[in-house]
Amino acid sequence: MRLILIGPMASGKSTVGRRLSKRLNLNFIDIDEEVEKSAGVSISWIFDVEGEEKFRERETKELVKSLNYDKCVISTGGGTVLSEKNRDILKKGTVIYLETSIQTQLERTINDKNRPLLKESNDREQTLRELKKIRDPLFNKCADITIKEAKNSHNEVVDEIVIKLGIKWKK
């Protein structure tokens, strides 16, 4: 079982991924964390010094490496779906799209200084809307399961994923 979480920034992919992996007793892989580990620097640094294109190359490399694991939950970055190669890689697992509103993204990123695509933005909401316009169709195209945002806790999102996967478990 390889579960791959996709969605926009601040959709909860890392938090939900960690909790889902614990619930199902699977390994957890956070692609952004793997990029930082292999590069030895932060994603913000990579964006600032090497640019987004180099970051995307590093992201793809880590996504490919994650395929070495069968029993895992993989949390991807918000822009992972931009690459056709990455979209093909995603087909090697069950893809779960965490759909998230612009409002929730704004609330969750209000004090976040580590989002390269928002750091230089004068209008965060407009930036998020532009990203959504480009990425949402790709998220929808890749998704096997879509979890629509509600005001649910991360644990409730995990519960909903487990139910949609048809896995029997006890609370």
Coordinates of C-alpha atoms in Angstrom, one line a residue:
M1 CA 0.0 0.0 0.0
R2 CA 1.5 3.3 -1.1
L3 CA -0.7 6.3 -0.3
I4 CA 0.3 9.7 -1.8
L5 CA -1.1 13.0 -0.5
I6 CA -1.4 15.9 -2.9
G7 CA -2.9 19.3 -2.5
P8 CA -2.1 23.0 -2.3
M9 CA 0.3 24.5 0.3
A10 CA -1.1 24.5 3.8
S11 CA -3.7 21.8 3.0
G12 CA -2.3 19.6 5.8
K13 CA -0.4 17.0 3.7
S14 CA 2.5 16.6 6.2
T15 CA 0.4 16.6 9.3
V16 CA -2.3 14.3 7.9
G17 CA 0.4 12.1 6.4
R18 CA 2.2 11.6 9.7
R19 CA -1.1 10.7 11.5
L20 CA -2.3 8.5 8.6
S21 CA 1.0 6.6 8.6
K22 CA 0.8 6.0 12.4
R23 CA -2.8 4.9 12.1
L24 CA -2.0 2.4 9.4
N25 CA 1.4 1.5 10.7
L26 CA 3.2 2.6 7.5
N27 CA 6.4 4.5 6.9
F28 CA 6.0 8.2 6.3
I29 CA 8.0 10.2 3.7
D30 CA 7.7 13.9 3.4
I31 CA 9.2 14.9 0.0
D32 CA 9.9 18.5 1.1
E33 CA 11.8 17.2 4.1
E34 CA 13.7 14.7 1.9
V35 CA 14.7 17.5 -0.5
E36 CA 16.0 19.6 2.5
K37 CA 17.9 16.6 3.9
S38 CA 19.6 15.6 0.6
A39 CA 20.4 19.3 -0.2
G40 CA 21.5 20.2 3.3
V41 CA 19.7 23.5 3.0
S42 CA 16.1 24.8 3.3
I43 CA 13.7 24.9 0.4
S44 CA 13.6 28.7 0.7
W45 CA 17.4 28.7 0.2
I46 CA 17.1 26.4 -2.9
F47 CA 14.4 28.8 -4.4
D48 CA 16.5 31.9 -3.6
V49 CA 19.8 30.6 -4.8
E50 CA 19.1 27.9 -7.4
G51 CA 15.6 28.9 -8.5
E52 CA 12.3 27.0 -8.7
E53 CA 13.4 24.9 -11.6
K54 CA 16.3 23.3 -9.7
F55 CA 14.0 22.8 -6.7
R56 CA 11.5 20.9 -9.0
E57 CA 14.4 18.7 -10.2
R58 CA 15.3 17.9 -6.6
E59 CA 11.7 17.2 -5.8
T60 CA 11.3 14.7 -8.7
K61 CA 14.5 12.9 -7.6
E62 CA 13.1 12.5 -4.1
L63 CA 9.7 11.4 -5.4
V64 CA 11.4 8.7 -7.5
K65 CA 13.4 7.5 -4.5
S66 CA 10.2 7.3 -2.4
L67 CA 9.0 4.5 -4.8
N68 CA 11.5 2.2 -3.2
Y69 CA 9.0 1.8 -0.4
D70 CA 5.7 -0.1 -0.8
K71 CA 4.2 0.3 2.6
C72 CA 4.2 4.1 3.1
V73 CA 2.4 7.4 3.1
I74 CA 4.1 10.1 1.0
S75 CA 3.4 13.8 1.4
T76 CA 4.2 15.8 -1.7
G77 CA 4.8 19.5 -2.2
G78 CA 2.0 21.6 -3.6
G79 CA 3.7 22.0 -7.0
T80 CA 4.6 18.3 -7.5
V81 CA 1.7 17.9 -9.9
L82 CA 3.1 20.5 -12.3
S83 CA 5.5 18.0 -13.9
E84 CA 4.2 15.4 -16.2
K85 CA 6.9 13.0 -15.1
N86 CA 5.7 13.5 -11.5
R87 CA 2.1 12.9 -12.5
D88 CA 3.2 9.6 -14.0
I89 CA 5.0 8.7 -10.8
L90 CA 1.9 9.4 -8.7
K91 CA 0.1 6.7 -10.6
K92 CA 2.3 4.2 -8.7
G93 CA 0.2 4.8 -5.6
T94 CA -3.2 5.7 -4.4
V95 CA -3.4 9.4 -4.7
I96 CA -5.4 11.4 -2.1
Y97 CA -6.2 15.0 -2.9
L98 CA -6.7 17.2 0.2
E99 CA -8.8 20.0 -1.3
T100 CA -8.4 23.2 0.6
S101 CA -10.0 26.7 0.4
I102 CA -8.0 29.8 -0.2
Q103 CA -9.3 31.1 3.1
T104 CA -7.9 28.2 5.0
Q105 CA -4.6 28.5 3.2
L106 CA -4.4 32.2 4.1
E107 CA -5.2 31.4 7.8
R108 CA -2.6 28.7 7.9
T109 CA 0.2 30.7 6.2
I110 CA -0.4 34.1 7.8
N111 CA 2.8 34.0 9.8
D112 CA 4.7 31.5 7.7
K113 CA 7.9 32.9 6.3
N114 CA 9.0 29.6 4.8
R115 CA 6.8 29.5 1.7
P116 CA 8.9 30.7 -1.2
L117 CA 6.0 31.3 -3.5
L118 CA 4.3 33.6 -0.9
K119 CA 7.5 35.2 0.6
E120 CA 7.8 37.8 -2.2
S121 CA 4.1 38.3 -2.8
N122 CA 2.4 41.6 -2.1
D123 CA -1.0 40.0 -2.4
R124 CA -0.9 36.5 -0.9
E125 CA -4.6 35.8 -1.7
Q126 CA -4.1 36.7 -5.3
T127 CA -1.0 34.5 -5.5
L128 CA -2.9 31.6 -3.9
R129 CA -5.8 32.1 -6.4
E130 CA -3.4 32.0 -9.4
L131 CA -1.7 28.8 -8.1
K132 CA -5.2 27.3 -7.5
K133 CA -6.3 28.1 -11.1
I134 CA -3.2 26.2 -12.5
R135 CA -2.9 23.4 -10.0
D136 CA -6.5 22.4 -9.1
P137 CA -7.2 20.8 -12.5
L138 CA -4.0 18.8 -12.1
F139 CA -4.9 17.7 -8.5
N140 CA -8.3 16.6 -9.7
K141 CA -6.9 14.7 -12.7
C142 CA -4.4 12.8 -10.5
A143 CA -6.7 12.0 -7.5
D144 CA -8.1 8.6 -6.8
I145 CA -9.7 10.0 -3.6
T146 CA -10.6 13.6 -2.9
I147 CA -11.2 14.8 0.6
K148 CA -13.2 18.0 0.5
E149 CA -12.2 20.5 3.1
A150 CA -14.6 21.1 6.0
K151 CA -13.7 22.5 9.4
N152 CA -12.5 19.0 10.4
S153 CA -9.6 18.3 12.6
H154 CA -6.6 16.5 11.0
N155 CA -7.7 13.4 12.9
E156 CA -11.1 13.6 11.3
V157 CA -9.5 13.9 7.9
V158 CA -7.5 10.8 8.6
D159 CA -10.7 9.0 9.7
E160 CA -12.3 10.0 6.4
I161 CA -9.3 8.7 4.3
V162 CA -9.3 5.4 6.1
I163 CA -13.1 5.0 5.5
K164 CA -12.7 5.9 1.8
L165 CA -9.9 3.4 1.5
G166 CA -12.2 0.7 2.9
I167 CA -9.9 -0.2 5.8
K168 CA -11.4 -1.6 8.9
W169 CA -10.0 -0.2 12.1
K170 CA -10.9 0.5 15.7
K171 CA -10.8 3.9 17.3

